[in-house]
mmCIF file of C-alpha atoms and ligand atoms in Angstrom:
data_model
loop_
_atom_site.group_PDB
_atom_site.id
_atom_site.type_symbol
_atom_site.label_atom_id
_atom_site.label_comp_id
_atom_site.label_asym_id
_atom_site.label_seq_id
_atom_site.Cartn_x
_atom_site.Cartn_y
_atom_site.Cartn_z
ATOM 1 C CA UNK A 1 -0.065 -0.126 0.116
ATOM 2 C CA UNK A 2 1.447 3.388 -0.905
ATOM 3 C CA UNK A 3 1.254 6.015 1.957
ATOM 4 C CA UNK A 4 2.392 9.516 2.140
ATOM 5 C CA UNK A 5 5.962 10.580 2.080
ATOM 6 C CA UNK A 6 8.128 10.735 5.147
ATOM 7 C CA UNK A 7 10.430 13.610 4.641
ATOM 8 C CA UNK A 8 13.646 14.002 6.617
ATOM 9 C CA UNK A 9 15.885 17.024 6.551
ATOM 10 C CA UNK A 10 19.589 16.685 7.175
ATOM 11 C CA UNK A 11 20.333 20.550 7.528
ATOM 12 C CA UNK A 12 24.062 20.715 8.183
ATOM 13 C CA UNK A 13 26.250 17.366 8.175
ATOM 14 C CA UNK A 14 29.723 17.223 9.333
ATOM 15 C CA UNK A 15 31.506 17.643 6.131
ATOM 16 C CA UNK A 16 30.908 21.108 4.569
ATOM 17 C CA UNK A 17 32.763 24.211 5.901
ATOM 18 C CA UNK A 18 30.850 27.253 6.793
ATOM 19 C CA UNK A 19 33.389 29.409 5.148
ATOM 20 C CA UNK A 20 32.702 27.598 1.718
ATOM 21 C CA UNK A 21 28.677 26.951 2.217
ATOM 22 C CA UNK A 22 27.559 30.227 4.101
ATOM 23 C CA UNK A 23 23.917 29.099 3.959
ATOM 24 C CA UNK A 24 24.852 26.076 6.377
ATOM 25 C CA UNK A 25 23.059 26.293 9.880
ATOM 26 C CA UNK A 26 25.722 25.831 12.066
ATOM 27 C CA UNK A 27 24.439 27.751 15.253
ATOM 28 C CA UNK A 28 21.638 26.739 17.541
ATOM 29 C CA UNK A 29 19.723 29.826 16.453
ATOM 30 C CA UNK A 30 20.326 28.968 12.719
ATOM 31 C CA UNK A 31 19.345 25.441 13.030
ATOM 32 C CA UNK A 32 16.256 26.093 15.080
ATOM 33 C CA UNK A 33 15.122 28.773 12.332
ATOM 34 C CA UNK A 34 15.636 26.092 9.668
ATOM 35 C CA UNK A 35 13.934 23.150 11.738
ATOM 36 C CA UNK A 36 10.823 25.480 12.153
ATOM 37 C CA UNK A 37 10.768 26.503 8.350
ATOM 38 C CA UNK A 38 11.364 23.024 7.129
ATOM 39 C CA UNK A 39 8.561 21.608 9.542
ATOM 40 C CA UNK A 40 6.214 24.190 7.952
ATOM 41 C CA UNK A 41 7.160 23.041 4.688
ATOM 42 C CA UNK A 42 6.447 19.333 5.269
ATOM 43 C CA UNK A 43 9.495 17.643 7.019
ATOM 44 C CA UNK A 44 8.717 15.506 9.875
ATOM 45 C CA UNK A 45 12.121 14.144 10.909
ATOM 46 C CA UNK A 46 15.447 16.440 11.415
ATOM 47 C CA UNK A 47 18.734 14.481 11.232
ATOM 48 C CA UNK A 48 21.130 16.614 13.306
ATOM 49 C CA UNK A 49 24.952 17.168 13.353
ATOM 50 C CA UNK A 50 26.025 20.005 15.293
ATOM 51 C CA UNK A 51 28.975 22.390 15.283
ATOM 52 C CA UNK A 52 31.064 24.237 17.879
ATOM 53 C CA UNK A 53 31.665 27.777 18.322
ATOM 54 C CA UNK A 54 34.191 27.911 15.302
ATOM 55 C CA UNK A 55 31.750 26.028 13.228
ATOM 56 C CA UNK A 56 33.639 22.992 13.455
ATOM 57 C CA UNK A 57 31.538 19.386 13.786
ATOM 58 C CA UNK A 58 31.337 18.428 17.446
ATOM 59 C CA UNK A 59 29.731 15.720 19.629
ATOM 60 C CA UNK A 60 29.890 17.786 22.787
ATOM 61 C CA UNK A 61 27.618 15.992 25.203
ATOM 62 C CA UNK A 62 26.199 19.333 26.724
ATOM 63 C CA UNK A 63 25.437 21.008 23.376
ATOM 64 C CA UNK A 64 23.730 17.753 22.118
ATOM 65 C CA UNK A 65 21.526 17.971 25.154
ATOM 66 C CA UNK A 66 20.912 21.654 24.582
ATOM 67 C CA UNK A 67 19.951 20.931 21.057
ATOM 68 C CA UNK A 68 17.702 18.293 21.661
ATOM 69 C CA UNK A 69 15.911 20.059 24.170
ATOM 70 C CA UNK A 70 15.656 23.400 22.039
ATOM 71 C CA UNK A 71 14.400 21.583 19.133
ATOM 72 C CA UNK A 72 11.683 19.836 21.143
ATOM 73 C CA UNK A 73 10.764 23.212 22.676
ATOM 74 C CA UNK A 74 10.389 25.085 19.309
ATOM 75 C CA UNK A 75 9.255 22.106 17.090
ATOM 76 C CA UNK A 76 7.282 18.855 16.886
ATOM 77 C CA UNK A 77 9.736 17.228 14.600
ATOM 78 C CA UNK A 78 11.254 13.924 15.441
ATOM 79 C CA UNK A 79 14.800 14.534 16.497
ATOM 80 C CA UNK A 80 17.289 12.085 15.127
ATOM 81 C CA UNK A 81 20.711 12.579 16.253
ATOM 82 C CA UNK A 82 23.658 11.603 14.133
ATOM 83 C CA UNK A 83 25.808 8.758 15.815
ATOM 84 C CA UNK A 84 27.979 9.043 12.652
ATOM 85 C CA UNK A 85 29.486 12.273 13.652
ATOM 86 C CA UNK A 86 32.641 13.181 11.458
ATOM 87 C CA UNK A 87 34.984 10.352 10.352
ATOM 88 C CA UNK A 88 37.527 11.466 13.013
ATOM 89 C CA UNK A 89 35.201 11.099 15.830
ATOM 90 C CA UNK A 90 36.065 8.241 18.447
ATOM 91 C CA UNK A 91 33.344 5.233 19.100
ATOM 92 C CA UNK A 92 33.124 6.426 22.524
ATOM 93 C CA UNK A 93 32.032 9.928 21.647
ATOM 94 C CA UNK A 94 29.711 8.483 18.970
ATOM 95 C CA UNK A 95 28.058 6.144 21.729
ATOM 96 C CA UNK A 96 27.704 9.114 24.082
ATOM 97 C CA UNK A 97 25.345 10.863 21.498
ATOM 98 C CA UNK A 98 22.677 8.510 23.110
ATOM 99 C CA UNK A 99 23.131 10.338 26.535
ATOM 100 C CA UNK A 100 21.149 13.415 24.861
ATOM 101 C CA UNK A 101 17.943 11.353 24.639
ATOM 102 C CA UNK A 102 16.938 11.996 21.202
ATOM 103 C CA UNK A 103 13.622 10.263 19.719
ATOM 104 C CA UNK A 104 16.043 8.508 17.089
ATOM 105 C CA UNK A 105 19.407 8.004 16.445
ATOM 106 C CA UNK A 106 21.492 6.956 12.974
ATOM 107 C CA UNK A 107 23.040 3.420 13.128
ATOM 108 C CA UNK A 108 25.463 3.027 10.210
ATOM 109 C CA UNK A 109 25.394 -0.851 9.108
ATOM 110 C CA UNK A 110 29.024 -0.953 8.074
ATOM 111 C CA UNK A 111 32.402 0.442 7.299
ATOM 112 C CA UNK A 112 32.595 2.320 3.800
ATOM 113 C CA UNK A 113 35.121 4.358 1.929
ATOM 114 C CA UNK A 114 34.169 7.929 2.483
ATOM 115 C CA UNK A 115 35.804 10.184 -0.393
ATOM 116 C CA UNK A 116 39.532 10.095 0.832
ATOM 117 C CA UNK A 117 38.660 8.864 4.291
ATOM 118 C CA UNK A 118 37.308 5.785 5.807
ATOM 119 C CA UNK A 119 33.927 5.862 7.663
ATOM 120 C CA UNK A 120 34.629 3.222 10.073
ATOM 121 C CA UNK A 121 31.956 1.086 11.684
ATOM 122 C CA UNK A 122 33.026 -2.142 13.254
ATOM 123 C CA UNK A 123 30.654 -4.891 13.871
ATOM 124 C CA UNK A 124 31.258 -4.722 17.693
ATOM 125 C CA UNK A 125 30.409 -1.141 17.519
ATOM 126 C CA UNK A 126 27.194 -1.752 15.393
ATOM 127 C CA UNK A 127 26.170 -4.092 18.122
ATOM 128 C CA UNK A 128 27.019 -1.856 20.912
ATOM 129 C CA UNK A 129 24.978 1.118 19.290
ATOM 130 C CA UNK A 130 21.963 -1.131 18.407
ATOM 131 C CA UNK A 131 21.652 -2.760 21.885
ATOM 132 C CA UNK A 132 22.000 0.506 23.633
ATOM 133 C CA UNK A 133 19.214 2.056 21.707
ATOM 134 C CA UNK A 134 17.111 -0.826 22.249
ATOM 135 C CA UNK A 135 17.595 -0.478 26.201
ATOM 136 C CA UNK A 136 16.797 3.518 26.142
ATOM 137 C CA UNK A 137 13.836 3.352 23.880
ATOM 138 C CA UNK A 138 15.759 5.248 20.959
ATOM 139 C CA UNK A 139 14.566 4.378 17.531
ATOM 140 C CA UNK A 140 17.308 3.967 15.201
ATOM 141 C CA UNK A 141 17.416 4.787 11.520
ATOM 142 C CA UNK A 142 19.917 2.144 9.956
ATOM 143 C CA UNK A 143 22.293 4.052 7.441
ATOM 144 C CA UNK A 144 22.788 1.888 4.516
ATOM 145 C CA UNK A 145 25.853 3.183 2.372
ATOM 146 C CA UNK A 146 26.387 0.117 0.280
ATOM 147 C CA UNK A 147 24.231 -3.168 -0.330
ATOM 148 C CA UNK A 148 26.283 -5.466 1.893
ATOM 149 C CA UNK A 149 25.263 -3.121 4.751
ATOM 150 C CA UNK A 150 21.717 -4.684 4.243
ATOM 151 C CA UNK A 151 23.071 -8.096 4.904
ATOM 152 C CA UNK A 152 24.730 -6.918 8.174
ATOM 153 C CA UNK A 153 21.373 -5.546 9.126
ATOM 154 C CA UNK A 154 19.692 -8.829 8.646
ATOM 155 C CA UNK A 155 22.357 -10.603 10.626
ATOM 156 C CA UNK A 156 21.860 -7.762 13.442
ATOM 157 C CA UNK A 157 18.465 -8.208 13.748
ATOM 158 C CA UNK A 158 18.474 -12.065 13.658
ATOM 159 C CA UNK A 159 21.181 -12.178 16.629
ATOM 160 C CA UNK A 160 19.976 -9.155 18.766
ATOM 161 C CA UNK A 161 16.166 -8.692 17.826
ATOM 162 C CA UNK A 162 14.105 -5.747 16.623
ATOM 163 C CA UNK A 163 14.795 -2.166 17.405
ATOM 164 C CA UNK A 164 12.914 -0.124 20.158
ATOM 165 C CA UNK A 165 9.261 0.205 18.889
ATOM 166 C CA UNK A 166 9.479 -2.932 16.644
ATOM 167 C CA UNK A 167 9.445 -1.220 13.372
ATOM 168 C CA UNK A 168 12.818 -1.187 10.873
ATOM 169 C CA UNK A 169 13.263 1.787 9.047
ATOM 170 C CA UNK A 170 16.454 2.079 6.856
ATOM 171 C CA UNK A 171 17.869 4.948 4.835
ATOM 172 C CA UNK A 172 19.937 4.456 1.662
ATOM 173 C CA UNK A 173 22.783 6.966 1.474
ATOM 174 C CA UNK A 174 23.720 6.863 -2.275
ATOM 175 C CA UNK A 175 26.495 8.325 -4.253
ATOM 176 C CA UNK A 176 29.304 8.710 -1.509
ATOM 177 C CA UNK A 177 32.503 8.263 -3.411
ATOM 178 C CA UNK A 178 33.183 4.652 -1.918
ATOM 179 C CA UNK A 179 29.789 3.529 -1.470
ATOM 180 C CA UNK A 180 26.798 2.344 -3.814
ATOM 181 C CA UNK A 181 25.954 4.781 -6.401
ATOM 182 C CA UNK A 182 23.075 6.865 -6.627
ATOM 183 C CA UNK A 183 21.249 5.373 -9.444
ATOM 184 C CA UNK A 184 17.805 4.000 -10.274
ATOM 185 C CA UNK A 185 19.187 0.403 -10.717
ATOM 186 C CA UNK A 186 21.094 0.345 -7.349
ATOM 187 C CA UNK A 187 18.180 1.735 -5.557
ATOM 188 C CA UNK A 188 15.927 -1.000 -7.031
ATOM 189 C CA UNK A 189 18.564 -3.767 -6.070
ATOM 190 C CA UNK A 190 18.733 -2.039 -2.476
ATOM 191 C CA UNK A 191 14.858 -2.077 -2.482
ATOM 192 C CA UNK A 192 14.613 -5.848 -3.459
ATOM 193 C CA UNK A 193 16.814 -6.876 -0.595
ATOM 194 C CA UNK A 194 14.453 -5.351 1.989
ATOM 195 C CA UNK A 195 12.550 -8.740 1.149
ATOM 196 C CA UNK A 196 15.136 -10.334 3.505
ATOM 197 C CA UNK A 197 14.306 -7.891 6.225
ATOM 198 C CA UNK A 198 11.180 -7.891 8.826
ATOM 199 C CA UNK A 199 7.879 -7.477 7.019
ATOM 200 C CA UNK A 200 6.841 -3.669 6.848
ATOM 201 C CA UNK A 201 10.415 -2.616 6.930
ATOM 202 C CA UNK A 202 10.480 0.920 5.499
ATOM 203 C CA UNK A 203 13.021 2.990 3.675
ATOM 204 C CA UNK A 204 13.949 6.457 2.669
ATOM 205 C CA UNK A 205 16.748 7.531 0.281
ATOM 206 C CA UNK A 206 18.961 10.184 -0.202
ATOM 207 C CA UNK A 207 21.493 10.942 -3.283
ATOM 208 C CA UNK A 208 24.677 12.974 -2.608
ATOM 209 C CA UNK A 209 25.429 15.780 -4.819
ATOM 210 C CA UNK A 210 24.309 15.314 -8.231
ATOM 211 C CA UNK A 211 22.514 11.923 -7.636
ATOM 212 C CA UNK A 212 19.835 13.712 -5.576
ATOM 213 C CA UNK A 213 17.266 14.039 -8.157
ATOM 214 C CA UNK A 214 17.680 10.678 -9.643
ATOM 215 C CA UNK A 215 17.508 8.940 -6.211
ATOM 216 C CA UNK A 216 14.573 11.048 -4.924
ATOM 217 C CA UNK A 217 12.525 10.073 -8.147
ATOM 218 C CA UNK A 218 13.534 6.212 -7.724
ATOM 219 C CA UNK A 219 12.550 6.287 -3.915
ATOM 220 C CA UNK A 220 9.125 7.887 -4.639
ATOM 221 C CA UNK A 221 8.335 5.408 -7.523
ATOM 222 C CA UNK A 222 9.169 2.380 -5.433
ATOM 223 C CA UNK A 223 7.250 3.435 -2.404
ATOM 224 C CA UNK A 224 10.027 4.945 -0.597
ATOM 225 C CA UNK A 225 10.626 7.971 1.417
ATOM 226 C CA UNK A 226 13.038 11.080 1.134
ATOM 227 C CA UNK A 227 15.956 12.630 3.033
ATOM 228 C CA UNK A 228 17.045 15.911 1.610
ATOM 229 C CA UNK A 229 19.144 18.738 3.046
ATOM 230 C CA UNK A 230 22.601 20.688 2.994
ATOM 231 C CA UNK A 231 24.356 17.616 4.423
ATOM 232 C CA UNK A 232 23.997 15.796 1.254
ATOM 233 C CA UNK A 233 23.523 18.363 -1.415
ATOM 234 C CA UNK A 234 24.972 21.904 -1.598
ATOM 235 C CA UNK A 235 24.290 22.525 -5.464
ATOM 236 C CA UNK A 236 20.601 23.145 -6.376
ATOM 237 C CA UNK A 237 21.181 22.826 -10.033
ATOM 238 C CA UNK A 238 24.432 23.317 -12.222
ATOM 239 C CA UNK A 239 26.144 26.388 -11.257
ATOM 240 C CA UNK A 240 23.492 27.228 -8.696
ATOM 241 C CA UNK A 241 24.525 26.734 -5.064
ATOM 242 C CA UNK A 242 21.696 25.703 -2.670
ATOM 243 C CA UNK A 243 20.353 28.798 -0.816
ATOM 244 C CA UNK A 244 18.822 26.980 2.231
ATOM 245 C CA UNK A 245 17.648 23.761 3.397
ATOM 246 C CA UNK A 246 14.082 25.256 2.721
ATOM 247 C CA UNK A 247 14.686 25.371 -0.991
ATOM 248 C CA UNK A 248 15.496 21.261 -0.786
ATOM 249 C CA UNK A 249 12.568 20.527 1.463
ATOM 250 C CA UNK A 250 10.233 22.697 -0.800
ATOM 251 C CA UNK A 251 11.612 20.784 -3.963
ATOM 252 C CA UNK A 252 11.057 17.155 -2.163
ATOM 253 C CA UNK A 253 7.656 18.207 -1.065
ATOM 254 C CA UNK A 254 6.545 19.254 -4.760
ATOM 255 C CA UNK A 255 7.845 16.012 -6.033
ATOM 256 C CA UNK A 256 6.083 13.964 -3.425
ATOM 257 C CA UNK A 257 2.894 15.789 -4.172
ATOM 258 C CA UNK A 258 3.409 15.362 -7.924
ATOM 259 C CA UNK A 259 3.619 11.696 -7.116
ATOM 260 C CA UNK A 260 0.192 11.983 -5.128
ATOM 261 C CA UNK A 261 2.291 10.880 -2.008
ATOM 262 C CA UNK A 262 1.945 14.038 0.217
ATOM 263 C CA UNK A 263 4.166 14.735 3.198
ATOM 264 C CA UNK A 264 3.474 12.950 6.340
ATOM 265 C CA UNK A 265 2.467 15.027 9.186
ATOM 266 C CA UNK A 266 4.699 14.626 12.313
ATOM 267 C CA UNK A 267 2.026 12.430 14.199
ATOM 268 C CA UNK A 268 1.561 10.032 10.982
ATOM 269 C CA UNK A 269 5.454 9.811 10.957
ATOM 270 C CA UNK A 270 5.720 8.713 14.625
ATOM 271 C CA UNK A 271 2.998 6.253 13.843
ATOM 272 C CA UNK A 272 5.004 4.894 10.864
ATOM 273 C CA UNK A 273 8.381 4.748 12.755
ATOM 274 C CA UNK A 274 6.923 3.209 15.989
ATOM 275 C CA UNK A 275 7.624 6.103 18.173
HETATM 276 N N1 LIG B 1 29.393 12.467 8.448
HETATM 277 C C1 LIG B 1 29.505 10.866 8.171
HETATM 278 C C2 LIG B 1 31.008 10.489 8.484
HETATM 279 C C3 LIG B 1 25.345 9.720 10.189
HETATM 280 O O1 LIG B 1 25.099 10.707 10.248
HETATM 281 O O2 LIG B 1 25.051 8.964 10.906
HETATM 282 C C4 LIG B 1 28.544 9.978 8.625
HETATM 283 C C5 LIG B 1 27.111 10.357 8.610
HETATM 284 C C6 LIG B 1 26.213 9.391 8.902
HETATM 285 O O3 LIG B 1 26.960 11.407 8.191
HETATM 286 ZN ZN1 LIG B 2 24.693 12.389 9.015
#
């Protein structure tokens, strides 16, 4: 059954520099303004990376807790903290993200080359993250950068059980240099592999850089949901930098409406995700 579209906004990420992308929200005030505007347009989930006073990525626990509280105060968005952080973040800091008590957290299902870097996700670390989220009632979004990550997820759920809330939601992060390409063919292959996961598993997809539109269209046409934002895309069209996260959310909402799968409200999104 085709439902409405869950729209996640990933407004900041850990990779772009404020100096090079001035529209990137890096302060708490900038993040809150972006969050409110994206919610008004149709986003239901916010995937959050935060920055320090010098706009560098940080996993500072107090800042994360303050951010979660402020987002809850100002919006009804589902707050999903990144446990991926930056490629340089140690495992202990990434696990400590859960102490900020978000509704959801990301859980990347394997190691992947990440441009010139390596995004390291050892099996034992994944198990730790998954089981700690189960204990604390935090709902994971399993980040899938490559097809093998879906086999790892099947193994994880088989050995350690379903996540908090009982619903499995994955996000295909496509087009990272070193991960799976952001093409329709690959999305269809990833979608087929969901048959090996628990019935009712849902997925969203995001295409990095220029793969954003092909991935968005392929996801809508296969019944998937959408993640957009300046974490993944800083060019709106050839030669046109993204002006704001709102511009990307508005485009996603437009495509979702054309597909007759309008954005889910935050209440509908909570039901879908088992929150
Ligand atoms: N910044 C990447 C190294 C996540 O948020 O969980 C990891 C990432 C995935 O963005
Ligand atoms: Zn992220």
